[in-house]
Structure formats: C-alpha cells, structure tokens
Coordinates of N, CA and C in Angstrom, one line a residue:
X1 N 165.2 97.5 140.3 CA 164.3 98.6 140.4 C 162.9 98.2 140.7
X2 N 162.6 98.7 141.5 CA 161.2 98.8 142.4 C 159.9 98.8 141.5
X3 N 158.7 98.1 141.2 CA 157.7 98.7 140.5 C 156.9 100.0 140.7
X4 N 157.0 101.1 140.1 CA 155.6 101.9 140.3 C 155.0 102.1 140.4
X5 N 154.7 102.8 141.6 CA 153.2 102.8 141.9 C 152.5 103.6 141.4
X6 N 151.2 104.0 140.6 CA 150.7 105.2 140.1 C 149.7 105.9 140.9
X7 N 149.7 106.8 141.4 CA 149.0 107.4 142.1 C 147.4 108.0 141.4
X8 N 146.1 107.3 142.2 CA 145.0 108.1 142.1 C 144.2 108.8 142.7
X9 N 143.0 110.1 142.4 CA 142.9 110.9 142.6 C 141.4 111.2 142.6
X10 N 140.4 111.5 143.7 CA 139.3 111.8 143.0 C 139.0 113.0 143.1
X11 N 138.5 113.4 141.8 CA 137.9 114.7 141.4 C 136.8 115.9 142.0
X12 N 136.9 117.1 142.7 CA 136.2 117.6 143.3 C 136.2 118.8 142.9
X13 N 134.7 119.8 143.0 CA 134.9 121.2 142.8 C 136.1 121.7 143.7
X14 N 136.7 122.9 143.0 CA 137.6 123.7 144.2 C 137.1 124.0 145.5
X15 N 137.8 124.3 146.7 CA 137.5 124.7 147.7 C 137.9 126.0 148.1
X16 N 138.5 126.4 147.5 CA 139.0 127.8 148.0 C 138.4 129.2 147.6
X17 N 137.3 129.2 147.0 CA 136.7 129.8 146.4 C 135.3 130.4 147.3
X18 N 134.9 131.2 147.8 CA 134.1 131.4 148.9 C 132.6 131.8 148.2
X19 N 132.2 132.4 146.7 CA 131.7 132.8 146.2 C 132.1 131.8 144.8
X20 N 131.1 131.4 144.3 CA 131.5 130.5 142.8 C 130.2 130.4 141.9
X21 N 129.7 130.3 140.7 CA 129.1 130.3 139.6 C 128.4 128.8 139.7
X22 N 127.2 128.3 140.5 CA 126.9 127.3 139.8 C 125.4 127.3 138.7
X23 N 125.5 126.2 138.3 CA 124.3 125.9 137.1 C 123.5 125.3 137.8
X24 N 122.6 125.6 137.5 CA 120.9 125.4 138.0 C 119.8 124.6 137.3
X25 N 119.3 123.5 137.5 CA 118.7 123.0 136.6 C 117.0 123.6 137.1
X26 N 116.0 123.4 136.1 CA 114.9 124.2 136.6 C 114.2 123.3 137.5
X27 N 113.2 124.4 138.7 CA 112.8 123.8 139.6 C 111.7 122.5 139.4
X28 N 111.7 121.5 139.7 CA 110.9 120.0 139.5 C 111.5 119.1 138.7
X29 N 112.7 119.5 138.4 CA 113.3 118.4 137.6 C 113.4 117.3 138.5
X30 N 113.4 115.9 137.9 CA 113.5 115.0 138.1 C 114.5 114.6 139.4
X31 N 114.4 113.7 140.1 CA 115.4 113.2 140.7 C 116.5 112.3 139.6
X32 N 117.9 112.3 140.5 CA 119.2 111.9 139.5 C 118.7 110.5 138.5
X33 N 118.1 109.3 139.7 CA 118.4 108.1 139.3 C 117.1 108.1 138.2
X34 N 116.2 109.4 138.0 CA 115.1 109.2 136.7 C 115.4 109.6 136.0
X35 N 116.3 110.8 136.3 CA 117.0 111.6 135.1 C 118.1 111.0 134.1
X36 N 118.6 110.0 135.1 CA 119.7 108.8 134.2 C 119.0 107.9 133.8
X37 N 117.5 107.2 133.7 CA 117.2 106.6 133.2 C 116.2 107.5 131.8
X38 N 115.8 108.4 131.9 CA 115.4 108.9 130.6 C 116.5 109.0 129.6
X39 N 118.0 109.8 130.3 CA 118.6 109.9 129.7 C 119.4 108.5 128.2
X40 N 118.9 107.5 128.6 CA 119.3 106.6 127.7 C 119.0 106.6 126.7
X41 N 120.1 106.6 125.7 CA 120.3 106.5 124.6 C 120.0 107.8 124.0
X42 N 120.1 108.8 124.9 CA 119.7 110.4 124.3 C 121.3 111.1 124.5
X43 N 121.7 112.3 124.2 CA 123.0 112.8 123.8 C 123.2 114.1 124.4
X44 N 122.1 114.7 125.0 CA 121.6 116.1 125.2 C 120.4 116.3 126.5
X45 N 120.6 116.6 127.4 CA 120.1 117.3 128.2 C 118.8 117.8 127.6
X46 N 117.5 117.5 128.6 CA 116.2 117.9 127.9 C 115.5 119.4 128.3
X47 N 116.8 120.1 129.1 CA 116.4 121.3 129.8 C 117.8 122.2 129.6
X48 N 117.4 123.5 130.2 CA 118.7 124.1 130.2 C 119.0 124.7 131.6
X49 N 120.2 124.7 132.0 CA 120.5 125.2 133.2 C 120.5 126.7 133.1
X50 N 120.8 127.2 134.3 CA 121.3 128.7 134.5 C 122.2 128.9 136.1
X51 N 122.6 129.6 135.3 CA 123.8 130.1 136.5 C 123.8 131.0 137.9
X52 N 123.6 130.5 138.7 CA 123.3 131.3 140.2 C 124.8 131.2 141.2
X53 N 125.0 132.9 141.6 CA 125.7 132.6 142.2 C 125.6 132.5 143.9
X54 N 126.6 131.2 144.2 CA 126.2 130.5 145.2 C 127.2 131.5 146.2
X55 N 127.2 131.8 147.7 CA 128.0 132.0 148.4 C 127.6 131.6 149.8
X56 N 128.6 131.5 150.4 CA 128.9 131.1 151.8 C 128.3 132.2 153.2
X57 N 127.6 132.4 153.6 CA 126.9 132.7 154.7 C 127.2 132.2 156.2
X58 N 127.0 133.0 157.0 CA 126.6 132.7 158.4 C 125.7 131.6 158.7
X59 N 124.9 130.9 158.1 CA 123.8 130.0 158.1 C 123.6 128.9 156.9
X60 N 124.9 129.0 156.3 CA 125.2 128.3 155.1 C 125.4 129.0 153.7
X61 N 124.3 128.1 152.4 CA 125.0 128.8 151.4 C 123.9 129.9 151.0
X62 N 124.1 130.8 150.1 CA 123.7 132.4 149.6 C 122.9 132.1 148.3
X63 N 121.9 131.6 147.6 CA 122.0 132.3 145.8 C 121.3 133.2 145.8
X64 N 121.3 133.7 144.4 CA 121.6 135.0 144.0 C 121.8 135.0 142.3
X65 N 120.7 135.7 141.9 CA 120.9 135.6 140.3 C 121.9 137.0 139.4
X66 N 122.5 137.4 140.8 CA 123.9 138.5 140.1 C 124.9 137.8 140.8
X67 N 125.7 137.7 139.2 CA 126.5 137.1 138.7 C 128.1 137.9 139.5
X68 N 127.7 139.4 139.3 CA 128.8 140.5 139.8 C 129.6 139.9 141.1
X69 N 130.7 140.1 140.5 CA 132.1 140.1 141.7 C 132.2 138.6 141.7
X70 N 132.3 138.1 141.1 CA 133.0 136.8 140.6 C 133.7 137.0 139.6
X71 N 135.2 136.4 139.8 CA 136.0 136.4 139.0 C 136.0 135.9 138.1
X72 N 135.7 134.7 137.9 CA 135.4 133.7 136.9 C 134.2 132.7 137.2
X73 N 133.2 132.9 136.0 CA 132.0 132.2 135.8 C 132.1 131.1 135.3
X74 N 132.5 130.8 134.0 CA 132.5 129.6 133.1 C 134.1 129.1 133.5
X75 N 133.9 128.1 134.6 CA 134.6 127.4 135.0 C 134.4 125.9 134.6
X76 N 135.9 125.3 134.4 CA 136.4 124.6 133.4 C 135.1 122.8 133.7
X77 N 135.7 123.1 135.7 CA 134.8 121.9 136.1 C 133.4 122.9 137.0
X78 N 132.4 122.9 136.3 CA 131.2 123.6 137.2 C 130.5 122.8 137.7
X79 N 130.2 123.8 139.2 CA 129.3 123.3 140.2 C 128.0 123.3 139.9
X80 N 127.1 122.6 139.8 CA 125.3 122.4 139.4 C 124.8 121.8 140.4
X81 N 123.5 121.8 140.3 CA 122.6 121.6 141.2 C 122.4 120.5 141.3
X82 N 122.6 119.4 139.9 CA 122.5 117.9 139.7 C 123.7 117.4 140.7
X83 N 124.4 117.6 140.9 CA 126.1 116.9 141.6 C 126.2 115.9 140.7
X84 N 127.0 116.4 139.1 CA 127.1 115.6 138.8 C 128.4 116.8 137.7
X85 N 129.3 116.1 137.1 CA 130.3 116.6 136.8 C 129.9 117.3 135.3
X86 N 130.4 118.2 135.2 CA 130.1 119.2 133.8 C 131.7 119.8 133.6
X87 N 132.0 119.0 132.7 CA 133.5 119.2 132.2 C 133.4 120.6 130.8
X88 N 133.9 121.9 130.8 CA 134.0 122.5 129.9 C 134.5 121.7 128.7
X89 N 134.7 122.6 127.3 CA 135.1 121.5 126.3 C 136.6 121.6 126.3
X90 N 137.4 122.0 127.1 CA 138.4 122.1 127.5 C 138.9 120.9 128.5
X91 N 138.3 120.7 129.3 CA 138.7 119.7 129.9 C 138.0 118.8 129.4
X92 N 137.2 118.5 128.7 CA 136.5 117.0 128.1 C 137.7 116.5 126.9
X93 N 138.5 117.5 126.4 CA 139.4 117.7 125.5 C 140.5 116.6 126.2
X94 N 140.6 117.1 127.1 CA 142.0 116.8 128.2 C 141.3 115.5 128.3
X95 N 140.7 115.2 128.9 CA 139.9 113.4 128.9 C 139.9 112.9 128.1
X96 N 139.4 113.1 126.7 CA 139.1 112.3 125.9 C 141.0 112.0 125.4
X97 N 141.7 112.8 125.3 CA 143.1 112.8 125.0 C 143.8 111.0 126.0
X98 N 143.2 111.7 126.9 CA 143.7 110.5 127.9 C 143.4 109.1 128.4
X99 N 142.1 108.8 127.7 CA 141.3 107.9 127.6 C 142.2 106.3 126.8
X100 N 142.0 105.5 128.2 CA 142.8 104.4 127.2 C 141.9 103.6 126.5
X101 N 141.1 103.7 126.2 CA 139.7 103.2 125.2 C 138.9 102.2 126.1
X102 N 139.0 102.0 127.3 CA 138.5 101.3 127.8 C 137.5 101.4 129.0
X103 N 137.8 102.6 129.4 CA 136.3 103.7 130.1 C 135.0 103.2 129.7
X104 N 134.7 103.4 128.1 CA 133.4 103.0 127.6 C 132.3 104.6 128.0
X105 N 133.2 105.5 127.9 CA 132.6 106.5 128.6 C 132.2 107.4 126.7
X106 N 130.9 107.5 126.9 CA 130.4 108.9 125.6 C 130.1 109.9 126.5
X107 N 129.5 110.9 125.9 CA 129.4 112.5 126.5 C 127.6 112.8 125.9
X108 N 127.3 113.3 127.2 CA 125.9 114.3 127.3 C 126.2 115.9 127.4
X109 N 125.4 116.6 126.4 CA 126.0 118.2 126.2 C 124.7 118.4 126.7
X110 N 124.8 119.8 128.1 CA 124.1 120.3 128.4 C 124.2 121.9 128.1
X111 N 123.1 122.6 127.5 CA 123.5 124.3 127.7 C 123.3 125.1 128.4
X112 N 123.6 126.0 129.4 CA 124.2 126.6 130.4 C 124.1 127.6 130.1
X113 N 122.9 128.9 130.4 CA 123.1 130.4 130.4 C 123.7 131.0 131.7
X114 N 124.2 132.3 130.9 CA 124.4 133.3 132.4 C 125.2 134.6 131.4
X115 N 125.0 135.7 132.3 CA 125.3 136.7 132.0 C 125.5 137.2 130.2
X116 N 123.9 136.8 129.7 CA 124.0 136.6 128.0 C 124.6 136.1 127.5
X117 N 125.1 135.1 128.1 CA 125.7 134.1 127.6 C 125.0 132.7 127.6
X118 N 125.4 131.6 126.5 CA 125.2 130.1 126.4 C 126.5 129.4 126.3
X119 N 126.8 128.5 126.9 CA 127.9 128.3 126.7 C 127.4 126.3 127.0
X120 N 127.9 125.3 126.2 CA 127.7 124.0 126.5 C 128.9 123.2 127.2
X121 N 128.7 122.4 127.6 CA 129.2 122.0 128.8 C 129.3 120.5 128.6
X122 N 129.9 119.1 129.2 CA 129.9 118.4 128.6 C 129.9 116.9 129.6
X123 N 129.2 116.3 129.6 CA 128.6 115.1 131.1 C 129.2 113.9 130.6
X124 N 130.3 113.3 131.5 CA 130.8 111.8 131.2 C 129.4 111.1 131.7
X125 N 129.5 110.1 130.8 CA 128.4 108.9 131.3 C 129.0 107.5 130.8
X126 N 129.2 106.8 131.3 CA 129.7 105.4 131.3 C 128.8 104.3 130.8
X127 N 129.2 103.7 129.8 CA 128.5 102.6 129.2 C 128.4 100.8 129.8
X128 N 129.0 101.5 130.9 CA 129.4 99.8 131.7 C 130.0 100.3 133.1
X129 N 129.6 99.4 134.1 CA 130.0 99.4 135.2 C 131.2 99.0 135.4
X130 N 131.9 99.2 135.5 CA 133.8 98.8 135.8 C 133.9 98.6 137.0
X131 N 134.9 97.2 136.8 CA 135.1 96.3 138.1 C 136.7 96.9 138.4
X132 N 136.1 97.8 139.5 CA 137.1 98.3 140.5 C 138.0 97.9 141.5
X133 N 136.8 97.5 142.2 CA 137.1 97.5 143.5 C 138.0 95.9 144.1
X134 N 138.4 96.4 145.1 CA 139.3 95.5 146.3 C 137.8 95.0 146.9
X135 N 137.7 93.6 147.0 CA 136.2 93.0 147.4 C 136.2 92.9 148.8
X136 N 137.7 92.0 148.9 CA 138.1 92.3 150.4 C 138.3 93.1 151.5
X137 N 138.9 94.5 150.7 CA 139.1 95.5 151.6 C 138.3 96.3 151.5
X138 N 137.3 96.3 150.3 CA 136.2 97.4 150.8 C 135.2 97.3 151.3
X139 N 134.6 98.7 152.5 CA 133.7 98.0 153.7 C 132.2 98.4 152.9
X140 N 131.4 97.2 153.1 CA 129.9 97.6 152.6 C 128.9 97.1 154.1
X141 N 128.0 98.1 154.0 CA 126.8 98.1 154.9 C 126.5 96.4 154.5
X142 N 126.6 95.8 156.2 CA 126.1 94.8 156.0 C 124.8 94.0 155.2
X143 N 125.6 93.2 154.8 CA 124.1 92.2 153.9 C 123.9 93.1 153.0
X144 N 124.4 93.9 151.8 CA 124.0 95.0 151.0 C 125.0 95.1 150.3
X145 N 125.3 96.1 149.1 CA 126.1 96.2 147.9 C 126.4 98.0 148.6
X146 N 125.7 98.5 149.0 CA 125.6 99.9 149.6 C 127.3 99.9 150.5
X147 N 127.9 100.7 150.0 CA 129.7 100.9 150.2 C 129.8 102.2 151.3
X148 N 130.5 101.6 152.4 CA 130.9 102.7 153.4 C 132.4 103.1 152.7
X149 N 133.4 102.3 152.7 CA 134.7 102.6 152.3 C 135.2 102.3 151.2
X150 N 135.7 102.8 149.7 CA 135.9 101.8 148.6 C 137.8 101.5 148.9
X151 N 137.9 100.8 148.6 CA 139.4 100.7 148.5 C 139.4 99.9 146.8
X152 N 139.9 100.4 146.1 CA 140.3 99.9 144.8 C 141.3 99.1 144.5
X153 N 141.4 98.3 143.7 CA 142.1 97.2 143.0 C 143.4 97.7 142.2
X154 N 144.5 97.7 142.7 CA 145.7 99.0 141.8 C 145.7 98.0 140.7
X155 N 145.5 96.5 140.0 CA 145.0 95.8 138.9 C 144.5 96.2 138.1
X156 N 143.3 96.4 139.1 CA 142.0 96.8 138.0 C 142.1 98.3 137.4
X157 N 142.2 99.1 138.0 CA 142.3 100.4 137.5 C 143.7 100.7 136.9
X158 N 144.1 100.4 136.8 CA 145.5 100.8 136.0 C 145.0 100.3 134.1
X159 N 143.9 100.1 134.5 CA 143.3 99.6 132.5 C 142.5 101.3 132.2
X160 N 142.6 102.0 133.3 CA 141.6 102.5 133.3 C 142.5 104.7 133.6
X161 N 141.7 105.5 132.7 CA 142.2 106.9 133.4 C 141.5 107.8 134.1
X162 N 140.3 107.2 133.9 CA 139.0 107.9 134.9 C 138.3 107.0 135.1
X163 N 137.4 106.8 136.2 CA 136.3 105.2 136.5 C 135.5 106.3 137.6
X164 N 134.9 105.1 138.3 CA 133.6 105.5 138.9 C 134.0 104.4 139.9
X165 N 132.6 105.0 141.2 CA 132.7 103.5 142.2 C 131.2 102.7 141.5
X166 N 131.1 101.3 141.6 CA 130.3 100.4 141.5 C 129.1 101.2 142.2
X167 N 127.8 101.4 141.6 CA 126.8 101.4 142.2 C 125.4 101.1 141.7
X168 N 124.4 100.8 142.9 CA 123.4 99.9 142.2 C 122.3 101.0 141.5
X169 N 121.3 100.8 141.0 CA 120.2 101.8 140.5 C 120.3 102.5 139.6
X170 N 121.9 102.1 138.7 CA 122.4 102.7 137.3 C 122.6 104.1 137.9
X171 N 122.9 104.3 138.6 CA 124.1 105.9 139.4 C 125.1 105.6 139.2
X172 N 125.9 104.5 138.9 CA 127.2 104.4 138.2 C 127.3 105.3 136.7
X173 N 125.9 105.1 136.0 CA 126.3 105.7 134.3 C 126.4 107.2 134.4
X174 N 126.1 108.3 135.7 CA 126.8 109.4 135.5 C 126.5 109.7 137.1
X175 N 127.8 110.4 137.4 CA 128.1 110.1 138.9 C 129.4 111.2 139.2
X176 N 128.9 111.6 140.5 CA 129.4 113.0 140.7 C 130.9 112.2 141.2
X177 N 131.0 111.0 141.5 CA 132.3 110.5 142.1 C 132.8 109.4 141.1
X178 N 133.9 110.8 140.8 CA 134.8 110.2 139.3 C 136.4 109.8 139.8
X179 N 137.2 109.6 139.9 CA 138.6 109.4 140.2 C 139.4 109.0 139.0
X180 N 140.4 109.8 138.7 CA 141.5 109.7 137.8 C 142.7 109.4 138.3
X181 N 143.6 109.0 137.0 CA 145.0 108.3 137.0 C 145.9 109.6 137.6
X182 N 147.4 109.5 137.6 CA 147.9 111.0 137.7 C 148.2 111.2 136.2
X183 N 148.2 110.7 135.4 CA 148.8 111.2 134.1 C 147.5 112.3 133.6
X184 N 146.0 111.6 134.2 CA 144.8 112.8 133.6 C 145.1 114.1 134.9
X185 N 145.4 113.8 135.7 CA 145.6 114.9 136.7 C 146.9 115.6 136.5
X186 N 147.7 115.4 136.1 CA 148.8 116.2 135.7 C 149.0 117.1 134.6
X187 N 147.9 116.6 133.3 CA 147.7 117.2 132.4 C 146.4 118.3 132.3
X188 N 145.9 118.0 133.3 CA 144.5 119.1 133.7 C 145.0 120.0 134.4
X189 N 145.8 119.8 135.5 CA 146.9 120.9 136.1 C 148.2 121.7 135.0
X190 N 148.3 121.0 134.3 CA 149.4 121.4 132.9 C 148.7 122.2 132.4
X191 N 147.0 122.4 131.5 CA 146.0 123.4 131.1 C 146.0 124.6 132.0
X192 N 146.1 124.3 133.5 CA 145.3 125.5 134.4 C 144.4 125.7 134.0
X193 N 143.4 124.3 134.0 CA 142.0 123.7 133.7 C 141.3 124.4 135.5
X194 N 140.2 125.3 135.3 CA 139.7 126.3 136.7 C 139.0 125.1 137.4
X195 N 138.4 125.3 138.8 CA 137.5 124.8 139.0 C 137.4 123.4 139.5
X196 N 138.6 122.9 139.6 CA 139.0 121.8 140.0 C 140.2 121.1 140.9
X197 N 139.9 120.2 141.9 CA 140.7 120.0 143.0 C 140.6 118.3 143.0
X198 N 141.8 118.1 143.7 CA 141.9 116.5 143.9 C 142.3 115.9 144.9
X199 N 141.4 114.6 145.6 CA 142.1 114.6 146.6 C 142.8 112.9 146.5
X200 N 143.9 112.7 147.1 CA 144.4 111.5 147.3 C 143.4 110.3 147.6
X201 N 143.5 108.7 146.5 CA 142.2 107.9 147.2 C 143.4 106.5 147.3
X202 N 142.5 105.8 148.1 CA 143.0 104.5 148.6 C 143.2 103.5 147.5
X203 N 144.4 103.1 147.1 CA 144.8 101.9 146.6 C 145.4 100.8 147.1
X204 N 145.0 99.4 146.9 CA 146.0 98.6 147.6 C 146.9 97.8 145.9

C-alpha cells in the first residue's frame, strides 16, 4: 500500500460573490508591519472596525455604508481592509479543534459594527515562524529572503494544520497567507463555515 499523500490548501475570501460585507479599519491607521509590532503581547485590537459594502463596478470596486441587498453580512471568514484573516467564532472554533499543538498560534479579538450590530471576530497570530519551506525548490528574488514561488516541505508541514509562508519584518505573526491541512478544510466545509474558498498549493 502506497503512502498518503495529504493534500494542502490555501485560504482565500470567496469569489463568487459580486457584492460582499467588508470591515473597515478607521482612516490613518497604521501600516500592517506597525500594527503587528504594537500589537505585541496585547490580545485586542486598539480600534474598531466597521462594515462597508464593497461591490464590483465598471472601474473596479464600489463602497458604500448601506449594508442593503446583501445576503449575508457576518460572514464566517470576513473581508477587511487590513488583508488579514478575521475568523468568526465559529470557524476559530473549527481551528482551534484542529490544531495539533504545534502552530503556536493565540488569537487577537477585534470588534466589528454594522447594521446595529457588534459582533467580535477573531485574528490568528503565530508565536514563531515555522520552518516550511522546500529551500531548494522555492524561488526567491535573487540575493534576498523576498519569495517569488513557495513550494513546501510535505515533512515539515504535515506537524502542522494551518502555517504561514516565512517572512521577514515579523509579517509572518499575522498574515493574510494562511494554508491548511485537508482535515481543517474538510471540516470548515462540513460547518458550511460562509465566506471561504480554497485553492490547491504546491507540495513536494
């Protein structure tokens, strides 16, 4: 009998959706890599979002602070202005379930108005950079750590149910580019967890 291969997956808002709910952080906030450096050793978001709905145009994308004619607002995985992942507590549920203790990943709660509503929301952040990657097969801008192509280590990640790619400037500790095992992707699809799509990634 043949070994197994396990298939992984990385994590992206849905696409099919032409009109969608995202969260808004207020105007002048920080750039990401200051915002993950304040963020240390804090648990909570120092602002609150709000919800604009975004749509697709002739000239790109639409907002719009009416919420109307969206199907669903508080979506499981929401889109924000940070690009950074906001798992409802439903799917942080489904993660934390699937976590083989070795992620090293705790949680930042952010809160999220819209339509008289607050609703919290919940930010993977990783306590350590995880050694992923295929060194060989992944292509990086020459003379540099800066990655054109990752190709992963099916070794190394198989310790692992959700990871990140290596990056420099501490953008690894929360990072819009997450990839999961299939056991977390099968069971997020098992919830009809909203708001989330996956696409096939490179293993050797």
């Amino acid at each position: 009998m043949g070994k197994q291969i396990m298939n992984h997956y990385y994590l992206i808002s849905s696409k099919e959706q032409r009109q969608v709910a995202s969260a808004f952080a207020p105007q002048r906030t920080k750039l990401n890599h200051e915002l993950i450096q304040d963020l240390n050793g804090v648990s909570k978001m120092p602002f609150e979002l709000y919800l604009v709905k975004l749509s697709v145009g002739k000239n790109g994308l639409i907002e719009s602070d009416d919420l109307t004619g969206l199907n669903e607002i508080w979506l499981d995985y929401l889109p924000n202005s940070l690009a950074w992942p906001f798992f409802s507590d439903k799917l942080k549920d489904v993660v934390d379930k699937s976590l083989t203790g070795k992620e090293g990943i705790d949680w930042i709660t952010a809160k999220v108005n819209g339509n008289g509503e607050q609703k919290e929301y919940y930010i993977p952040r990783f306590e350590k950079m995880l050694d992923v990657l295929d060194m060989e097969k992944t292509m990086f801008v020459e003379n540099t750590d800066a990655i054109i192509r990752p190709f992963f280590s099916l070794l190394k990640i198989n310790h692992f149910a959700i990871f990140h790619i290596p990056q420099s400037h501490d953008l690894w500790k929360i990072t819009s580019g997450l990839y999961i095992n299939e056991v977390l992707k099968k069971a997020i699809q098992k919830e009809k967890l909203t708001g989330v799509s996956f696409e096939k990634t490179r293993v050797i």
